Short mmCIF file of C-alpha atoms and ligand atoms in Angstrom, two decimals:
data_model
loop_
_atom_site.label_atom_id
_atom_site.label_comp_id
_atom_site.label_asym_id
_atom_site.label_seq_id
_atom_site.Cartn_x
_atom_site.Cartn_y
_atom_site.Cartn_z
CA MET F 27 -7.89 16.85 -14.16
CA GLU F 28 -4.49 19.70 -14.67
CA ALA F 29 -6.54 21.77 -11.40
CA ARG F 30 -3.88 20.89 -8.73
CA PRO F 31 -4.68 23.20 -5.43
CA GLU F 32 -2.17 24.39 -4.30
CA PRO F 33 -1.81 24.85 -0.66
CA PRO F 34 -4.02 27.55 0.79
CA MET F 35 -1.40 29.76 2.93
CA ILE F 36 -3.07 30.60 6.70
CA PRO F 37 -3.47 33.90 7.17
CA VAL F 38 -2.09 35.60 10.71
CA ASP F 39 -4.32 38.03 12.30
CA HIS F 40 -2.39 41.91 11.89
CA ALA F 41 -1.66 41.17 16.18
CA ALA F 42 1.17 38.32 14.31
CA ARG F 43 -1.25 35.94 16.70
CA VAL F 44 -2.18 32.63 15.71
CA PRO F 45 -5.93 32.35 14.18
CA GLY F 46 -8.45 30.05 15.03
CA GLY F 47 -8.52 25.93 14.74
CA VAL F 48 -4.83 25.78 13.80
CA CYS F 49 -2.81 22.90 14.96
CA CYS F 50 0.46 22.02 15.70
CA VAL F 51 1.81 19.85 12.87
CA SER F 52 4.19 17.79 14.93
CA CYS F 53 1.61 17.08 18.04
CA GLY F 54 -1.51 18.63 17.78
CA TYR F 55 -1.40 20.64 20.32
CA LEU F 56 -3.80 23.52 19.95
CA LEU F 57 -1.51 26.84 18.71
CA GLU F 58 -5.21 29.46 18.88
CA ASN F 59 -4.30 33.12 20.17
CA LEU F 60 -0.54 32.07 20.82
CA PRO F 61 1.91 35.23 19.97
CA LEU F 62 3.81 35.25 16.27
CA PRO F 63 7.07 33.96 16.39
CA GLY F 64 7.47 31.66 18.53
CA PRO F 65 7.97 27.75 19.60
CA CYS F 66 5.03 24.97 20.32
CA PRO F 67 4.46 25.21 24.05
CA GLU F 68 3.77 21.43 23.85
CA CYS F 69 6.90 20.36 21.90
CA GLY F 70 8.69 22.91 21.01
CA THR F 71 8.34 22.97 17.41
CA ALA F 72 7.95 26.81 15.37
CA ILE F 73 4.48 27.92 15.36
CA GLY F 74 5.86 28.94 11.55
CA ARG F 75 5.45 25.09 10.24
CA SER F 76 1.95 24.73 11.15
CA LEU F 77 1.06 27.78 9.40
CA ALA F 78 2.83 26.64 6.31
CA GLY F 79 -0.25 24.80 4.89
CA ASP F 80 -0.35 21.18 4.50
CA LEU F 81 3.57 20.50 2.32
CA LEU F 82 4.91 17.08 3.38
CA ARG F 83 8.08 19.15 4.00
CA PHE F 84 6.41 21.31 6.83
CA SER F 85 5.53 18.37 8.46
CA ASP F 86 6.78 16.34 11.24
CA PRO F 87 9.74 14.37 9.57
CA ARG F 88 9.01 11.46 11.57
CA TYR F 89 5.73 10.94 9.72
CA VAL F 90 7.32 11.78 6.22
CA LYS F 91 10.11 8.80 7.03
CA ARG F 92 7.51 6.64 7.86
CA LEU F 93 5.49 7.13 4.78
CA ARG F 94 8.50 6.48 2.49
CA SER F 95 9.05 3.15 4.76
CA GLY F 96 5.64 2.24 4.09
CA ALA F 97 6.12 2.64 0.15
CA ARG F 98 9.84 0.79 0.65
CA MET F 99 7.70 -2.04 2.49
CA ILE F 100 5.11 -2.46 -0.40
CA CYS F 101 7.36 -2.55 -3.17
CA ASN F 102 9.69 -4.73 -1.10
CA ALA F 103 7.06 -7.77 -0.19
CA MET F 104 5.80 -7.71 -3.67
CA LEU F 105 9.63 -8.10 -5.14
CA VAL F 106 9.72 -11.31 -2.51
CA GLY F 107 5.86 -12.73 -3.60
CA LEU F 108 7.28 -12.43 -7.34
CA VAL F 109 10.56 -14.49 -5.94
CA ILE F 110 7.87 -17.18 -4.46
CA VAL F 111 5.40 -17.00 -6.99
CA ILE F 112 8.38 -17.41 -9.10
CA ALA F 113 10.19 -21.13 -7.33
CA GLN F 114 6.69 -22.39 -6.56
CA ALA F 115 6.23 -22.91 -10.71
CA VAL F 116 9.33 -23.61 -10.90
CA ALA F 117 9.40 -26.54 -8.22
CA PHE F 118 5.99 -27.42 -9.59
CA VAL F 119 7.44 -28.37 -12.22
CA MET F 120 10.58 -29.98 -11.18
CA LEU F 121 9.12 -32.03 -7.66
CA PRO F 122 7.57 -34.80 -9.87
CA LEU F 123 10.51 -35.37 -11.87
CA PHE F 124 12.69 -36.45 -9.32
CA LEU F 125 10.15 -38.18 -7.01
CA LEU F 126 8.35 -40.05 -9.72
CA PRO F 127 11.20 -42.87 -10.01
CA THR F 128 10.69 -43.10 -6.38
CA GLY F 129 7.20 -43.59 -7.14
CA GLY F 130 3.48 -42.26 -5.27
CA GLY F 131 3.14 -42.44 -1.48
CA ALA F 132 6.31 -40.76 -0.58
CA GLY F 133 6.53 -37.90 -3.31
CA ARG F 134 2.70 -37.42 -2.50
CA GLY F 135 4.33 -36.74 0.70
CA VAL F 136 6.93 -34.46 0.19
CA LEU F 137 4.80 -32.37 -2.42
CA THR F 138 2.09 -32.22 0.15
CA VAL F 139 5.02 -29.98 3.48
CA PHE F 140 5.83 -28.34 0.06
CA VAL F 141 2.39 -26.93 -0.68
CA SER F 142 1.80 -25.74 2.53
CA ILE F 143 5.84 -24.20 3.04
CA ALA F 144 4.62 -21.72 0.18
CA GLY F 145 1.35 -21.13 1.50
CA TRP F 146 2.88 -20.06 4.71
CA LEU F 147 5.98 -18.06 3.24
CA VAL F 148 3.02 -16.31 0.40
CA LEU F 149 1.26 -15.22 3.69
CA GLY F 150 3.82 -13.66 4.98
CA ALA F 151 4.68 -11.70 2.21
CA MET F 152 1.11 -10.77 1.69
CA LEU F 153 0.78 -9.80 5.41
CA ALA F 154 4.46 -7.47 4.63
CA PHE F 155 3.02 -5.52 1.52
CA LEU F 156 -0.68 -5.27 4.10
CA TRP F 157 1.75 -3.60 6.27
CA GLY F 158 3.37 -1.25 4.19
CA TRP F 159 -0.15 0.19 3.12
CA TRP F 160 -1.24 -0.33 6.37
CA THR F 161 1.31 2.49 7.40
CA LEU F 162 1.95 4.33 4.31
CA SER F 163 -2.25 5.53 5.40
CA SER F 164 -0.31 6.31 8.65
CA PRO F 165 -3.04 9.77 10.09
CA ALA F 166 -0.57 13.07 10.21
CA PRO F 167 0.15 14.35 13.29
CA GLY F 168 -1.60 17.46 14.63
CA ARG F 169 -3.37 19.36 11.92
CA ARG F 170 -5.49 16.93 10.01
CA PRO F 171 -6.36 17.59 5.68
CA PRO F 172 -9.91 17.06 5.91
CA ASP F 173 -10.83 15.88 2.10
CA GLY F 174 -7.60 13.39 2.24
CA GLU F 175 -9.33 11.40 5.43
CA ARG F 176 -11.54 10.04 3.90
CA MET F 177 -9.68 7.47 0.91
CA ARG F 178 -6.40 7.39 3.68
CA ARG F 179 -9.58 5.42 6.83
CA ALA F 180 -11.11 3.31 3.46
CA THR F 181 -7.15 2.34 2.34
CA ARG F 182 -6.73 1.05 6.31
CA VAL F 183 -10.18 -0.84 6.52
CA ALA F 184 -9.11 -2.76 3.00
CA ALA F 185 -5.74 -3.79 4.28
CA ALA F 186 -7.33 -5.13 7.52
CA VAL F 187 -9.66 -6.91 6.42
CA ALA F 188 -7.64 -7.95 3.44
CA GLY F 189 -5.17 -9.34 6.10
CA ALA F 190 -7.51 -11.06 8.13
CA MET F 191 -9.00 -12.63 5.62
CA SER F 192 -5.47 -14.18 4.07
CA THR F 193 -4.47 -15.59 7.83
CA LEU F 194 -7.69 -17.33 8.31
CA GLN F 195 -7.83 -18.31 4.88
CA THR F 196 -4.22 -19.67 5.01
CA LEU F 197 -4.59 -21.07 9.11
CA PHE F 198 -7.82 -22.98 7.29
CA ALA F 199 -6.05 -24.86 4.30
CA TYR F 200 -3.13 -25.08 5.52
CA ALA F 201 -3.75 -25.78 9.43
CA LEU F 202 -8.00 -26.89 10.06
CA VAL F 203 -8.28 -29.35 7.35
CA PRO F 204 -5.01 -31.24 7.05
CA LEU F 205 -6.15 -31.95 11.16
CA VAL F 206 -9.62 -32.50 10.49
CA THR F 207 -9.89 -34.73 7.47
CA GLY F 208 -6.30 -34.48 5.32
CA TRP F 209 -5.82 -33.73 2.24
CA ARG F 210 -8.40 -36.33 0.33
CA ASN F 211 -12.04 -36.08 -0.03
CA PRO F 212 -12.53 -32.85 1.46
CA ALA F 213 -15.90 -31.67 2.53
CA PRO F 214 -18.60 -29.14 0.02
CA TRP F 215 -18.51 -27.08 3.46
CA ILE F 216 -15.14 -27.02 3.51
CA PHE F 217 -14.56 -25.98 -0.77
CA TRP F 218 -17.02 -22.73 0.16
CA THR F 219 -15.61 -21.28 2.75
CA GLN F 220 -12.37 -21.39 1.59
CA LEU F 221 -14.12 -20.37 -1.88
CA GLY F 222 -15.74 -18.16 0.55
CA LEU F 223 -12.47 -16.21 2.48
CA GLY F 224 -10.62 -16.25 -0.59
CA LEU F 225 -13.23 -14.07 -2.80
CA ILE F 226 -13.90 -11.73 0.27
CA ALA F 227 -9.57 -11.43 0.35
CA LEU F 228 -9.37 -10.92 -3.37
CA ALA F 229 -12.44 -8.18 -3.25
CA SER F 230 -10.23 -6.20 -0.39
CA VAL F 231 -7.02 -5.98 -2.26
CA MET F 232 -9.10 -5.10 -4.78
CA GLY F 233 -10.67 -2.24 -3.94
CA LEU F 234 -7.40 -1.41 -1.46
CA TRP F 235 -5.83 -1.18 -5.24
CA ILE F 236 -7.79 1.41 -5.81
CA ALA F 237 -8.24 3.62 -2.19
CA GLY F 238 -4.61 3.32 -2.49
CA MET F 239 -4.18 5.08 -5.46
CA LEU F 240 -7.00 7.55 -4.48
CA HIS F 241 -5.18 8.07 -1.49
CA LEU F 242 -1.93 8.27 -3.50
CA GLN F 243 -3.66 11.31 -5.28
CA ARG F 244 -3.66 12.84 -1.99
CA LEU F 245 0.22 12.65 -0.53
CA ALA F 246 1.76 13.17 -4.08
CA LEU F 247 -0.39 17.39 -4.06
CA ARG F 248 1.59 17.52 -0.49
CA ILE F 249 4.87 16.60 -1.75
CA PRO F 250 4.39 18.50 -3.92
CA SER F 251 4.67 15.91 -6.96
CA ARG F 252 2.93 16.59 -10.27
CA LYS F 253 4.00 13.56 -12.21
CA LEU F 254 3.29 10.29 -9.73
CA TRP F 255 0.45 12.38 -8.98
CA LYS F 256 -0.81 11.68 -13.26
CA MET F 257 0.45 8.37 -12.51
CA ALA F 258 -2.18 7.24 -9.58
CA GLY F 259 -4.95 9.06 -11.24
CA PHE F 260 -4.12 7.39 -13.94
CA ARG F 261 -3.52 3.27 -12.44
CA VAL F 262 -6.98 3.96 -10.27
CA TRP F 263 -8.79 3.19 -12.65
CA PHE F 264 -6.88 1.70 -16.04
CA CYS F 265 -5.63 -1.56 -13.52
CA PRO F 266 -8.30 -2.67 -12.20
CA VAL F 267 -9.74 -2.53 -16.03
CA LEU F 268 -7.02 -4.67 -16.55
CA MET F 269 -6.87 -7.67 -14.78
CA VAL F 270 -11.19 -7.67 -14.75
CA GLY F 271 -10.38 -7.85 -18.37
CA GLY F 272 -7.91 -10.53 -18.02
CA GLY F 273 -9.85 -12.16 -15.22
CA LEU F 274 -12.58 -12.46 -17.69
CA SER F 275 -9.64 -13.98 -20.85
CA VAL F 276 -8.69 -16.18 -19.15
CA LEU F 277 -12.46 -17.59 -19.20
CA THR F 278 -11.95 -17.60 -23.63
CA PHE F 279 -9.58 -19.88 -25.09
CA TYR F 280 -8.03 -17.39 -28.09
CA LEU F 281 -7.83 -14.76 -25.48
CA ALA F 282 -5.93 -16.24 -22.48
CA CYS F 283 -2.32 -15.02 -22.91
CA PHE F 284 -3.89 -11.92 -22.04
CA GLY F 285 -5.00 -12.92 -18.92
CA VAL F 286 -1.52 -14.06 -17.92
CA PHE F 287 0.05 -10.80 -18.94
CA ALA F 288 -2.25 -8.63 -17.75
CA PRO F 289 -1.47 -9.07 -13.35
CA ILE F 290 2.10 -8.37 -14.32
CA VAL F 291 1.37 -5.33 -16.60
CA ALA F 292 -0.63 -3.91 -13.08
CA ALA F 293 2.43 -5.40 -10.97
CA VAL F 294 4.83 -3.59 -12.68
CA LEU F 295 2.20 -0.27 -13.13
CA TYR F 296 1.80 -0.14 -9.62
CA TYR F 297 6.03 -0.26 -8.27
CA THR F 298 7.00 1.64 -10.26
CA LEU F 299 4.31 4.52 -8.73
CA LEU F 300 5.24 3.24 -5.27
CA ASN F 301 9.04 2.31 -6.55
CA ARG F 302 8.78 6.74 -7.37
CA LEU F 303 6.95 7.51 -4.67
CA GLY F 304 9.25 5.93 -1.66
CA ASP F 305 12.50 8.51 -4.44
CA GLU F 306 10.39 11.98 -3.26
CA LEU F 307 9.71 11.15 0.14
CA THR F 308 13.52 10.54 0.18
CA ALA F 309 13.38 13.63 -1.23
CA VAL F 310 11.83 15.93 1.35
CA VAL F 311 13.14 13.81 4.29
CA ARG F 312 16.63 15.02 2.86
CA TRP F 313 14.87 18.93 2.31
CA MET F 314 14.11 18.78 5.84
CA GLU F 315 17.39 17.92 7.20
CA PRO F 316 19.58 21.29 8.92
CA THR F 317 23.40 19.87 7.26
CA GLN F 318 21.61 19.68 3.77
CA GLY F 319 21.36 23.13 2.59
CA SER F 320 17.59 23.54 1.09
CA PRO F 321 17.31 21.33 -2.30
CA ALA F 322 13.80 21.52 -3.38
CA PRO F 323 12.58 17.49 -4.04
CA VAL F 324 11.88 16.45 -7.20
CA GLU F 325 9.26 17.84 -9.74
CA GLY F 326 7.89 15.66 -12.52
ZN1 LIG Z 582 3.50 21.12 19.37
#
């Protein structure tokens, strides 16, 4: 667990020419055999930067900024999602108090509309969250770190599946079903389709968190941040265990309150990691800005 491999420096041969297989970090142009020092013939980036290993500070600044905007978007979407869930809970308690005096009929109509609006808002926050993950797992331009590719791709696949399933589920629940049958007496197939879509969405979000944490571990090596690497390594197993334990505890009577707190604890743990990632990527971006001097990125 202690090993943190240093990025390999690529050897340059005696004639000071770029060795085989080296591509430009900015545009991916094959730099093989070009003389040093010099610029990339395609985009003008100094060739030296492409020989400096996998550290993010030597990659394309636009790429690092894209990663940072992904991390920030995930954090913001989590906060917005939290606000919606709290508003929903408060409204569910308060609405009947206001509606009871007016009699059942109108109240049910208002409640139906309210539930539907809340459903679409949750979908919006969910899609923003998934778009954040999609951005955070953008492919590195130019040279691709081969051992990090699998988890990066798995993160993207899980985000895409979760997005498709959540959209289908929301469309189904708040657009199609009310059109076909109204809200009362839904047919069994509707229930099972809902449940199926929900379970696939849930499984892909779980998969996204696991693959995402492993992807972030790779990214942490390229910052480099030992602290972030450890944080992601802990969350990759602890949070799923917490969630599964919380899910099971809901089934029992005495431990049910643990089932409520488990997702909150997991969300806080994930949030602190992504927030820190955003800060560390900001430090890398600052380091790359030529006018700002060169303070080293935060090392935890
Ligand atoms: Zn180039």
